[in-house]
Coordinates of C-alpha atoms in Angstrom, one line a residue:
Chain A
X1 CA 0.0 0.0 0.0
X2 CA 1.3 3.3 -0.6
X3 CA 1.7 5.4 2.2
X4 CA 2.3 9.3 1.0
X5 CA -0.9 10.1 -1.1
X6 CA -3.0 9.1 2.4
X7 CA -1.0 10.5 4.6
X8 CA -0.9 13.6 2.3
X9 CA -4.9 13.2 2.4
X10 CA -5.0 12.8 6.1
X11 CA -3.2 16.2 6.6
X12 CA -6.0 17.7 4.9
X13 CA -8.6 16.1 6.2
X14 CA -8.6 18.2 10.0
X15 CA -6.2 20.8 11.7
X16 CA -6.3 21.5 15.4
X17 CA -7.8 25.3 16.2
X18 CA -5.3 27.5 16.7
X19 CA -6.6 27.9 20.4
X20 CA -6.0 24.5 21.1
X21 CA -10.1 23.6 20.7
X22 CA -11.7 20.8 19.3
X23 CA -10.2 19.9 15.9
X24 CA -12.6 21.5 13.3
X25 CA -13.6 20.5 9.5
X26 CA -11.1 22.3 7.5
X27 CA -12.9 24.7 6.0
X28 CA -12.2 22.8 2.4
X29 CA -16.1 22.3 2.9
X30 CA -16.2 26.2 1.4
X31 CA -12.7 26.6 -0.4
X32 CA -11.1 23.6 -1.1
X33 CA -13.7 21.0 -1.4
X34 CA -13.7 21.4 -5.0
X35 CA -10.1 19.9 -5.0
X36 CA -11.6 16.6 -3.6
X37 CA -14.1 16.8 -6.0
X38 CA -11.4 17.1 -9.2
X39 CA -9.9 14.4 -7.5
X40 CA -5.9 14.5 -7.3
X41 CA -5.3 12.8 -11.0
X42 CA -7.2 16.2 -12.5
X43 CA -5.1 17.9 -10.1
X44 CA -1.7 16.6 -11.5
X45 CA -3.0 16.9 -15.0
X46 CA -3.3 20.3 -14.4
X47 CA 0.2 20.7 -13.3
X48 CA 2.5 22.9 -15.8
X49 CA 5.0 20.1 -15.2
X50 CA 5.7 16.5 -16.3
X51 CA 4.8 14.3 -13.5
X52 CA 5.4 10.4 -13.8
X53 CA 6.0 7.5 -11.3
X54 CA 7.8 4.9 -12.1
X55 CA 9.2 1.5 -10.4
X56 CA 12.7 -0.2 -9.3
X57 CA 13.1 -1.5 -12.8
X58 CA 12.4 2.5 -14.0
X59 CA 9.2 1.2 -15.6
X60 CA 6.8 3.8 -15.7
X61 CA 3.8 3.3 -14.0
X62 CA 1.9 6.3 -13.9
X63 CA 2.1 9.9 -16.1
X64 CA 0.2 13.7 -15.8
X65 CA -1.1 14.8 -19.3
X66 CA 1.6 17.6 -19.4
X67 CA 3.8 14.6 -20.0
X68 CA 1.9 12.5 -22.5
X69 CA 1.0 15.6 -24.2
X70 CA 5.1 16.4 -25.1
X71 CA 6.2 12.6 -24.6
X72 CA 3.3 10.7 -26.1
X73 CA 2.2 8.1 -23.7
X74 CA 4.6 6.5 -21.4
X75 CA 2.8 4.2 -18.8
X76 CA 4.3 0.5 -19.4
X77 CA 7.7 1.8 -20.9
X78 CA 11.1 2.4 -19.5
X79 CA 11.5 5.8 -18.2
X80 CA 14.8 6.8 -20.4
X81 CA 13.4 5.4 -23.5
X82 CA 10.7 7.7 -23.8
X83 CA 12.4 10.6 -21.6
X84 CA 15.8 10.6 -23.3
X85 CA 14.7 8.2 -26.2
X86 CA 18.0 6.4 -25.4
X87 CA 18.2 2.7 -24.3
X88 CA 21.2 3.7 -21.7
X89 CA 20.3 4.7 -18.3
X90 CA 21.1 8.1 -17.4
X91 CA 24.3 8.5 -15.5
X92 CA 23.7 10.0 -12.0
X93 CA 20.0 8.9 -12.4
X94 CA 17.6 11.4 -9.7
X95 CA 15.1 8.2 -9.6
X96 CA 17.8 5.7 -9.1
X97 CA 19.2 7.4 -6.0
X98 CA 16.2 8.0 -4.5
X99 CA 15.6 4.4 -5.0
X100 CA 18.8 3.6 -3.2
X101 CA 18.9 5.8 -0.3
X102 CA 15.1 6.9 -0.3
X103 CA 15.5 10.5 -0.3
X104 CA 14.4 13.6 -2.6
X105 CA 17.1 14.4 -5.2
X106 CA 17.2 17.6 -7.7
X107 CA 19.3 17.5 -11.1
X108 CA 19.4 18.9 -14.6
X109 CA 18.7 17.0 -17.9
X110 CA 18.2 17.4 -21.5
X111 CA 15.5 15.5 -22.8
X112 CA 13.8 14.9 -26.0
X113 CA 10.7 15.7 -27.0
X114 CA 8.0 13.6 -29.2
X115 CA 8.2 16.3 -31.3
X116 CA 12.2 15.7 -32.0
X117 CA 12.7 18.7 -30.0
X118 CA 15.8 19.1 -27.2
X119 CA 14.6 20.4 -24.1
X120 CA 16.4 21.3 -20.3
X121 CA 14.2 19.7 -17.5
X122 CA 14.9 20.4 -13.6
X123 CA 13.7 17.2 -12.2
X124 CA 12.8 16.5 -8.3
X125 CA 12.6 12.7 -7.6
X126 CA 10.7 11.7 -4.5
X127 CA 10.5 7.8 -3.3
X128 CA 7.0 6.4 -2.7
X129 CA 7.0 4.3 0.6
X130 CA 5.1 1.4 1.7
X131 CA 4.3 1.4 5.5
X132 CA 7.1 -0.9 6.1
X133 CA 9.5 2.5 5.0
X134 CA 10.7 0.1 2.1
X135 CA 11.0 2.5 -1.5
X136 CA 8.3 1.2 -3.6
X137 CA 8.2 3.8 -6.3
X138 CA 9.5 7.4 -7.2
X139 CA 7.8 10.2 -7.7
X140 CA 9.7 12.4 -10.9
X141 CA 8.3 16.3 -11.3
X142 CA 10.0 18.1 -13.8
X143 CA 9.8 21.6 -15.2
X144 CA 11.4 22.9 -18.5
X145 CA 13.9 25.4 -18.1
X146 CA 15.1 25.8 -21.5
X147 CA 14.0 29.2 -21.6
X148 CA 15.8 30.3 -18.5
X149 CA 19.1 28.2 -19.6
X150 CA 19.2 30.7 -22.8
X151 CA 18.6 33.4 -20.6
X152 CA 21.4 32.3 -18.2
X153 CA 23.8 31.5 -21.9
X154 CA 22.9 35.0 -23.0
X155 CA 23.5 36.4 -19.9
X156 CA 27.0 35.0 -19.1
X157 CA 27.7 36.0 -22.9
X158 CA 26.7 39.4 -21.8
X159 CA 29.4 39.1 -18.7
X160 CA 32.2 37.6 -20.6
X161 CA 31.8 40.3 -23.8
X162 CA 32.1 43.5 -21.1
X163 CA 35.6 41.7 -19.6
X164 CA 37.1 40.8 -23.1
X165 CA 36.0 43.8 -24.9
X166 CA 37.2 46.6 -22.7
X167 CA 40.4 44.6 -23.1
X168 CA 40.0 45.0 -26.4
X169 CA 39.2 48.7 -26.5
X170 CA 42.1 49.5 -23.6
X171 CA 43.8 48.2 -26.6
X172 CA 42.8 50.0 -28.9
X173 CA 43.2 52.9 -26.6
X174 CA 46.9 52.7 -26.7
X175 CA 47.2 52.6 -30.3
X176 CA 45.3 55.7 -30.7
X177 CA 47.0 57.4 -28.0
X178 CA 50.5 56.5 -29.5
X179 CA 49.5 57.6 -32.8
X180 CA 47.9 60.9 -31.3
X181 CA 51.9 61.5 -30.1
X182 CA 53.1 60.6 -33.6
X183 CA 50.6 63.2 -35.0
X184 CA 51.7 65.7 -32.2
X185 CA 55.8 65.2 -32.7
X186 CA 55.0 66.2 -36.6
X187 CA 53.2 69.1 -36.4
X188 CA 55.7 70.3 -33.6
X189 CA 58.7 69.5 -35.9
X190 CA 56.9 70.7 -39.0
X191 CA 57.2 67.2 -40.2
X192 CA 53.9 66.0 -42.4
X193 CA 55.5 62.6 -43.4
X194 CA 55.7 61.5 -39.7
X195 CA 52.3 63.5 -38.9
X196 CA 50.5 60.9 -41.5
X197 CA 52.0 58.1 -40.5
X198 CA 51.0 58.9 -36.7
X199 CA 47.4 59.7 -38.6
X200 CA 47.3 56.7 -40.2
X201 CA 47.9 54.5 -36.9
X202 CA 44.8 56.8 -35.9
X203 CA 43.0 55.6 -38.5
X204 CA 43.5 51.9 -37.9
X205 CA 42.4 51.8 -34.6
X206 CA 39.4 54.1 -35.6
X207 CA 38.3 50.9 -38.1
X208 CA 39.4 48.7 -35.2
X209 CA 37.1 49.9 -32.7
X210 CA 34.6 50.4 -35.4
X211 CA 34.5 46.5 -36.2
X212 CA 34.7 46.0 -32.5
X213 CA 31.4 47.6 -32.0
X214 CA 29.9 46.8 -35.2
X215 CA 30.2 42.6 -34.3
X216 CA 29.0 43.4 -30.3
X217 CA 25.7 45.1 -31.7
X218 CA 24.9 42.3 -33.7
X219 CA 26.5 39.5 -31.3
X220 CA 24.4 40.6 -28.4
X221 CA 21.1 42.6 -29.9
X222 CA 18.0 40.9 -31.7
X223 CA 18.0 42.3 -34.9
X224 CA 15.3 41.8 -37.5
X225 CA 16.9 41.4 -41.2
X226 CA 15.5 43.0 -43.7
X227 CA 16.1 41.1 -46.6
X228 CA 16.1 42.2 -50.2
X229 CA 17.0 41.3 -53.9
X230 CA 20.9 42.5 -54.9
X231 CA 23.7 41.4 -56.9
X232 CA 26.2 39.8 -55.0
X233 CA 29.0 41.0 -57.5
X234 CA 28.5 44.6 -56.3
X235 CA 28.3 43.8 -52.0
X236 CA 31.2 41.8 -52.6
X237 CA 33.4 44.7 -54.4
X238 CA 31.8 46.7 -51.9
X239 CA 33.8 45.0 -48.8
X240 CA 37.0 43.7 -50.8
X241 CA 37.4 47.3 -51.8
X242 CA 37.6 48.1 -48.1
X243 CA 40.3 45.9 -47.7
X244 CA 42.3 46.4 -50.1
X245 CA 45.0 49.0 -48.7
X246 CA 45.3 46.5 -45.6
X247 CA 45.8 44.0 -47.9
X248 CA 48.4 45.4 -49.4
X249 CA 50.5 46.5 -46.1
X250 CA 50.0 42.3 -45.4
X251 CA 51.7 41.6 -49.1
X252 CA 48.5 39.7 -49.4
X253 CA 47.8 39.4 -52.9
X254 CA 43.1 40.1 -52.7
X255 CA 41.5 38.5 -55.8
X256 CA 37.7 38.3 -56.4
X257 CA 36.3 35.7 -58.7
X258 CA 32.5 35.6 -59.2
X259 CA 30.2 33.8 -61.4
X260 CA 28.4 36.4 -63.8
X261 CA 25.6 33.4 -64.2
X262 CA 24.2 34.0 -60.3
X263 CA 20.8 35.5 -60.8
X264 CA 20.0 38.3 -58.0
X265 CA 19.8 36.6 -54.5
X266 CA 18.0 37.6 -51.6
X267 CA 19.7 38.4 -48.4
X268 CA 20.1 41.1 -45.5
X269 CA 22.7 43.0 -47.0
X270 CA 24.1 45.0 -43.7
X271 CA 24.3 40.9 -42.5
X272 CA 26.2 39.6 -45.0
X273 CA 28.6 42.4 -45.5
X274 CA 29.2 41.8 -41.7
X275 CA 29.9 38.2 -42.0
X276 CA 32.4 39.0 -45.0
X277 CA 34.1 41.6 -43.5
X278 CA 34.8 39.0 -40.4
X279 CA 35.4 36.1 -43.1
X280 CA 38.3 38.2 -45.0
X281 CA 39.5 39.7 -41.5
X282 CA 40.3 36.5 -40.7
X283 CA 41.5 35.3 -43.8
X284 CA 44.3 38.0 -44.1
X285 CA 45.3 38.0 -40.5
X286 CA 46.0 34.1 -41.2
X287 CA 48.6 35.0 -43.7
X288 CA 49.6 37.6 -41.9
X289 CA 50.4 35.0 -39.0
X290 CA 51.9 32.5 -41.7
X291 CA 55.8 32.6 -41.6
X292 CA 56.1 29.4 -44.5
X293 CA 54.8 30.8 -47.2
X294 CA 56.3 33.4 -49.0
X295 CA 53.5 34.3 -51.3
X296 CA 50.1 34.9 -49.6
X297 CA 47.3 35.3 -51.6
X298 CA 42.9 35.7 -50.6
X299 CA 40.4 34.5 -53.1
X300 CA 36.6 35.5 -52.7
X301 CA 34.9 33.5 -54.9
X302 CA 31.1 33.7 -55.5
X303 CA 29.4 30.4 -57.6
X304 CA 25.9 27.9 -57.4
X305 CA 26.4 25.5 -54.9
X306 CA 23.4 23.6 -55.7
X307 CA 20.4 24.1 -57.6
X308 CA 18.9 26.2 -54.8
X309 CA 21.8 27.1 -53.0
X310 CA 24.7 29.4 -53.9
X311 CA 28.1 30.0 -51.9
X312 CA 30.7 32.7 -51.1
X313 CA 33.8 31.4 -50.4
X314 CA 36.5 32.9 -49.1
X315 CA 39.8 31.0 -49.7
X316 CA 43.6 31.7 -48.1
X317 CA 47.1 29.8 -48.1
X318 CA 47.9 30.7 -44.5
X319 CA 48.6 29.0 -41.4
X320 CA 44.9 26.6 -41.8
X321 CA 43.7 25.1 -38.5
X322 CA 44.2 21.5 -36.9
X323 CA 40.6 19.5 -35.9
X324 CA 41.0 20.6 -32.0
X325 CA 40.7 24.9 -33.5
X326 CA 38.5 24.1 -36.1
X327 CA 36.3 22.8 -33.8
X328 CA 36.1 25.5 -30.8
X329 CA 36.0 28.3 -33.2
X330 CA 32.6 29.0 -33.7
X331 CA 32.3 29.5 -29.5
X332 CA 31.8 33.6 -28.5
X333 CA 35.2 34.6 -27.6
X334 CA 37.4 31.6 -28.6
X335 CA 40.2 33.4 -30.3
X336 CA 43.6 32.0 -32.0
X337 CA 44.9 35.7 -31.9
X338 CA 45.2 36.2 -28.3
X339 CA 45.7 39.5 -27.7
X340 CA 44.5 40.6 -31.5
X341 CA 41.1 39.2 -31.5
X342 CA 37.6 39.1 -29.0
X343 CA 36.7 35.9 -30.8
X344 CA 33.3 37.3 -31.6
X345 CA 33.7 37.8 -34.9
X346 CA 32.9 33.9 -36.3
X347 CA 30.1 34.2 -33.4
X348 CA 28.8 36.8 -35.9
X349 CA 29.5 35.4 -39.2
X350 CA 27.5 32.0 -37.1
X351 CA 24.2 34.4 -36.2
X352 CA 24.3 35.9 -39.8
X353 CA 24.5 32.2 -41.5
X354 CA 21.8 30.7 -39.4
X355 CA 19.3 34.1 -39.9
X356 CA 19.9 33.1 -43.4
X357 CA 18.9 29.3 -43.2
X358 CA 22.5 28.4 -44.2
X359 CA 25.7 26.9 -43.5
X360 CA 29.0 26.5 -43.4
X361 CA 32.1 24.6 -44.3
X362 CA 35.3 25.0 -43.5
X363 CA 38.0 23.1 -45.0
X364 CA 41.3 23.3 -43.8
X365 CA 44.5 21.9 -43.4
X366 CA 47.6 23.3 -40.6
X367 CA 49.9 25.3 -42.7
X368 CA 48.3 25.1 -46.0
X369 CA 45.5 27.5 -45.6
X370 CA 41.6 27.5 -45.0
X371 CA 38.7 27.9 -47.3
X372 CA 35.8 28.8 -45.2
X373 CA 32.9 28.6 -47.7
X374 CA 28.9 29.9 -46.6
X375 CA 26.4 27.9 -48.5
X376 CA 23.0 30.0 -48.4
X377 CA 19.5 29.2 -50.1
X378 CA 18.5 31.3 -53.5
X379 CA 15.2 32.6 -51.8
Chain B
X1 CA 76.7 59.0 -33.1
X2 CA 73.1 58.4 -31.8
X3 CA 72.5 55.2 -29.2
X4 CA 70.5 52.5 -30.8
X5 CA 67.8 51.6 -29.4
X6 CA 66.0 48.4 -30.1
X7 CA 62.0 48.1 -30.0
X8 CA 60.2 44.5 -30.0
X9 CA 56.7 44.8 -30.1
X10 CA 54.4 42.9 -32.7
X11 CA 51.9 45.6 -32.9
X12 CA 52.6 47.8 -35.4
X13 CA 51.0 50.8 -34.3
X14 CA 53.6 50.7 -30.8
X15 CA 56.3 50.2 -33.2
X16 CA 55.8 53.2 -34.8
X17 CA 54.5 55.0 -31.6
X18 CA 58.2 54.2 -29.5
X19 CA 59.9 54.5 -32.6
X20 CA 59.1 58.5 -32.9
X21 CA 59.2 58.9 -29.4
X22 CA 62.9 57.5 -29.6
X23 CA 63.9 59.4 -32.5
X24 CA 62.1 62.3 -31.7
X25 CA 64.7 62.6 -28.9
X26 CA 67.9 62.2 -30.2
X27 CA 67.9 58.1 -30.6
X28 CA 68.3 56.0 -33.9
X29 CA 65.2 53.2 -33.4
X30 CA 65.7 50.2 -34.8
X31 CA 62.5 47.9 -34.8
X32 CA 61.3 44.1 -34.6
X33 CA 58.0 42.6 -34.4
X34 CA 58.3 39.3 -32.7
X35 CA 60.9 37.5 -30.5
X36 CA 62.8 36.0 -32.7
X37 CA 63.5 38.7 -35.3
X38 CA 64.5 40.6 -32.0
X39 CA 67.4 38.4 -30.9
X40 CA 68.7 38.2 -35.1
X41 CA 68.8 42.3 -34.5
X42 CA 69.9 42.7 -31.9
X43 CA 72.9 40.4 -32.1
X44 CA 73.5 42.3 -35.3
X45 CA 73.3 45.2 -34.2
X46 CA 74.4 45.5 -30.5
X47 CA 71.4 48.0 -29.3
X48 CA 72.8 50.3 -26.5
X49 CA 69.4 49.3 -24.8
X50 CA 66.0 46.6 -25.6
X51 CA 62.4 47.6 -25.0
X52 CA 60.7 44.8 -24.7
X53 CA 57.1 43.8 -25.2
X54 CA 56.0 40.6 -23.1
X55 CA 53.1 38.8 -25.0
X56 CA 54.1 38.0 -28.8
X57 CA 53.3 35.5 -30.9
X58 CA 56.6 32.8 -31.9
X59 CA 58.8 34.0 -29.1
X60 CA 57.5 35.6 -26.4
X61 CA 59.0 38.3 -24.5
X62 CA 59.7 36.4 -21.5
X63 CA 61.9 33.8 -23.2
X64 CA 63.3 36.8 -25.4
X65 CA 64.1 38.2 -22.2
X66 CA 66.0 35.0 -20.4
X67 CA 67.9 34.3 -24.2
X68 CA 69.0 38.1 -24.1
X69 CA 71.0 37.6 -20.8
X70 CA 72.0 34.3 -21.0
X71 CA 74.0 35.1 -24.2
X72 CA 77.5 36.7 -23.6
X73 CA 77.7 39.6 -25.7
X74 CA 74.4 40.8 -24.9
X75 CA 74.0 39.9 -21.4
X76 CA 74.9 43.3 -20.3
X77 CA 72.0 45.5 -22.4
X78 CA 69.6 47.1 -20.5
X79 CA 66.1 46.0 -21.0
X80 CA 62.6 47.9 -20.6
X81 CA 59.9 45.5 -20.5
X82 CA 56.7 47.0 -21.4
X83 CA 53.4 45.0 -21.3
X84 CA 49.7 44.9 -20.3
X85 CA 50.4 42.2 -17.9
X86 CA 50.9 43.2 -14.4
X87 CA 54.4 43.7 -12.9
X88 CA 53.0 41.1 -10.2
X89 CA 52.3 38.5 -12.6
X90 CA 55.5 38.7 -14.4
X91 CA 57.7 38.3 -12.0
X92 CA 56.0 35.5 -10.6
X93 CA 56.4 34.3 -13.9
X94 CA 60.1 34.7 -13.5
X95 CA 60.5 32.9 -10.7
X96 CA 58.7 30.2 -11.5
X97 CA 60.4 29.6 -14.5
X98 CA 64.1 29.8 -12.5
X99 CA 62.9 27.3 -9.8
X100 CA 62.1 25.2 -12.9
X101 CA 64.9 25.6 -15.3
X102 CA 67.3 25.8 -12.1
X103 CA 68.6 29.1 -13.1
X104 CA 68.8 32.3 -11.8
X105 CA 68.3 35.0 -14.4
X106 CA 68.3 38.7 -13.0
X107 CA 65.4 41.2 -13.4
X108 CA 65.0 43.8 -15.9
X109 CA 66.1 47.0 -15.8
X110 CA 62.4 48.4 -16.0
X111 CA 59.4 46.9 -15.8
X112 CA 56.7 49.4 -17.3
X113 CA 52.8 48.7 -17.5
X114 CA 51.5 49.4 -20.3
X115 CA 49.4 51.9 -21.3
X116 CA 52.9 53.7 -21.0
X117 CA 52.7 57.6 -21.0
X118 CA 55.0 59.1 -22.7
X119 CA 57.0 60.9 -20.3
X120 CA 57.9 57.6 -18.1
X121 CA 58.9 55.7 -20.5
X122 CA 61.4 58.7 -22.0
X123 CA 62.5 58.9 -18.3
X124 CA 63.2 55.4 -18.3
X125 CA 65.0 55.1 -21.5
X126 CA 66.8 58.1 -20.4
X127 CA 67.8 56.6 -16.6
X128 CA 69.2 53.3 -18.4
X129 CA 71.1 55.5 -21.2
X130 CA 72.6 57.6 -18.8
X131 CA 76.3 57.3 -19.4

């Protein structure tokens, strides 16, 4: 017999007076008598939370409608087969240890939905004693917190972009205040040659801190796209022009191949030029960082990818990636340029892609070079 | 004849920035951006005095640092070390790093953090000039 739905019952059955009287009727007669009339199952079902009971062998035995409705139904079946859909038990299992030493436990898990979905749960197990105090069954209640664990992500994005940014900008503050000096020691000696150079310096960290700000606004604000018919050709000439000079003061030979065949394609324009200017960024900064090759050379390419897809492709010969980079790259703030780089910009060139409805591909080999190539739908 | 000073820094714009402060003042810069092109220069050239940045790609300053008095004809230069890590941390750094390659290497001239005004580091490169 199961002990903890009576003795909850029991509890609400009568209450002493608070002057120590008779024990009265609680007055569920008037408020709460309704409850009993529901009957607890209704009362579960109404829960905003997935409620299920299963047994030693994690066989579930009983489930609210919150669960069947996002987990189909589950009574009869093993509880990490239709939780998890996964034939392993779960390591660290809440409903296991409460099994073994028949108290509540609390954890975190990431569950799948019947609808293919991934979801966070906070799960409270509870064991269900006999009146022998033996564990006959546990009690599982979980809530989804996926929402609040994007809200905690974005958050502690928030917190780690103020630290690595105004590392960044202190940075940047040096190079401008050194080139202010430059500017100063020319106009005092009359000297215009070192005056632009000291201007120039200026001017670099002025497009700096310009990118800097440019990838935080769209790395941490929702921004709607508005998307619109263009010709890649010109967006592309567009942000290679831009790099040009810096190009040159690399040696890096910038080349631009597109295919006059691609019709007009649909896109956010102030997205994509983004995500280019980050892609070539990166590009020439890898040759600059190269110290095999002699020759260094950038190749934007535009071409079909597919019937319905095209690509931009962005190809250099410098120092490539191995697996382990390759992989961590596209995490906020994972940079290969220590001091040189916040590691938002392929966070950026990421949100941009996926707005999109595309993808990416990066091949790459250490000391050869990397084509990183996006792959978006015609529209 | 002008002293030579030698400048190892890989960011460009600090390059130019210590270079005009040096020859602005009556020194002849000579320049490197990492820590290997420093040690080819300056056993070239024979700098009457190193500044130094600490965190560069390839060779770092630190090991820069320990080569450039380790080696006998340069042991004696005076080094600035300028960088945005703390004093603090870089000495600890130094320590370490003699406890574990069982050698004692003594301490720069001048350790300068940077955002470096001006004015204190032209006193500095001034101090170790002095003749």
């Amino acid at each position: 017999m199961i002990a903890q739905g009576k003795e909850k019952g029991k509890t609400q059955v009568s209450r002493k007076t608070t002057d120590g009287g008779t024990p009265v009727e609680e007055s569920s007669s008037e408020n709460g008598s309704f409850l009993t009339d529901l009957g607890y199952r209704a009362v579960l079902d109404l829960l905003p939370c997935y409620v299920s009971i299963q047994d030693a062998a994690l066989r579930i035995l009983f489930t609210n409608s919150q669960f069947e409705k996002d987990f189909g139904p589950g009574v009869g079946r093993i509880c990490h087969e239709v939780y998890k859909k996964t034939a392993e038990k779960c390591p660290l299992c809440p409903v296991q240890r409460s099994f073994s030493d028949q108290k509540p436990h609390l954890s975190e898990e990431t569950v799948r939905l019947s609808s293919g979905e991934w979801a966070d749960l906070a799960v409270y197990s509870a064991p269900i004693t006999d009146i022998f105090g033996n564990v006959r069954a546990v009690i599982e209640m979980s809530g989804n917190i996926t929402k609040l664990k994007e809200n905690h992500k974005e958050l502690a994005f928030l917190g780690q972009s103020v630290a690595v940014v105004s590392h960044d900008i202190k940075n940047i503050l040096e190079g401008l205040q050194g080139g202010a000096y430059v500017v100063d020691e020319g106009i005092k000696d009359d000297d215009m040659k070192l005056a632009g150079k000291g201007w120039n310096v200026v001017k670099r960290n002025i497009a700096d801190i310009t990118a800097i700000t440019q990838n935080i606004l769209y790395a941490s604000k929702k921004r709607f796209s508005k998307y619109q018919e263009i010709y890649l050709e010109d967006l592309i000439d567009d942000v290679v022009n831009l790099f040009e000079k810096k190009a040159e003061d690399m040696s890096v030979n910038l080349e631009v191949k597109t295919n006059p065949a691609l019709p007009g394609v649909r896109v956010d324009p102030p997205g994509i030029r983004r995500m280019l200017n980050n892609v070539l960024l990166n590009a020439l900064e890898a040759c600059k960082a190269d110290k095999e090759n002699r020759f260094h050379k950038v190749t934007v390419r535009t071409d079909f990818y597919d019937k319905r897809h095209f690509m931009i492709e962005v190809e250099d010969n410098g120092t490539g990636m191995d697996d382990a980079t390759r992989e961590k790259i596209f995490k906020g703030f994972y940079s290969t340029k220590g001091d040189a780089g916040t590691g938002l910009g392929l966070h950026v060139v990421d949100k941009v892609v996926m707005g999109h409805g595309g993808r990416v591909e990066i091949l790459t080999m250490p000391s050869k070079g990397t084509t990183f190539r996006v792959i978006l739908p015609m529209r | 004849m002008a002293k030579r000073v030698l400048v190892v820094d890989d960011e460009m714009d600090m390059r130019i920035f210590i270079s005009t402060l040096l020859e602005t003042n009556g020194y002849k810069a000579l320049t490197a951006k990492d820590g290997e092109e420093g040690l080819v220069i300056a056993c070239s050239e024979k700098p009457s005095l190193i500044i130094l940045d600490v965190m560069m790609p390839k060779e770092s300053g630190i090991n820069l640092y320990r080569e450039l008095r380790k080696h006998p004809k340069l042991q004696g230069v005076p080094v600035i070390m300028l960088s945005a890590l703390s004093k603090k941390t870089f000495f600890y750094s130094q320590k370490m790093l003699d406890k574990y390659k069982e050698e004692e290497i003594p301490e720069p001239e001048v350790y300068i953090e940077k955002p470096a005004e001006p004015e204190e580091l032209l006193d500095a490169i001034n101090t170790c000039l002095e003749p």
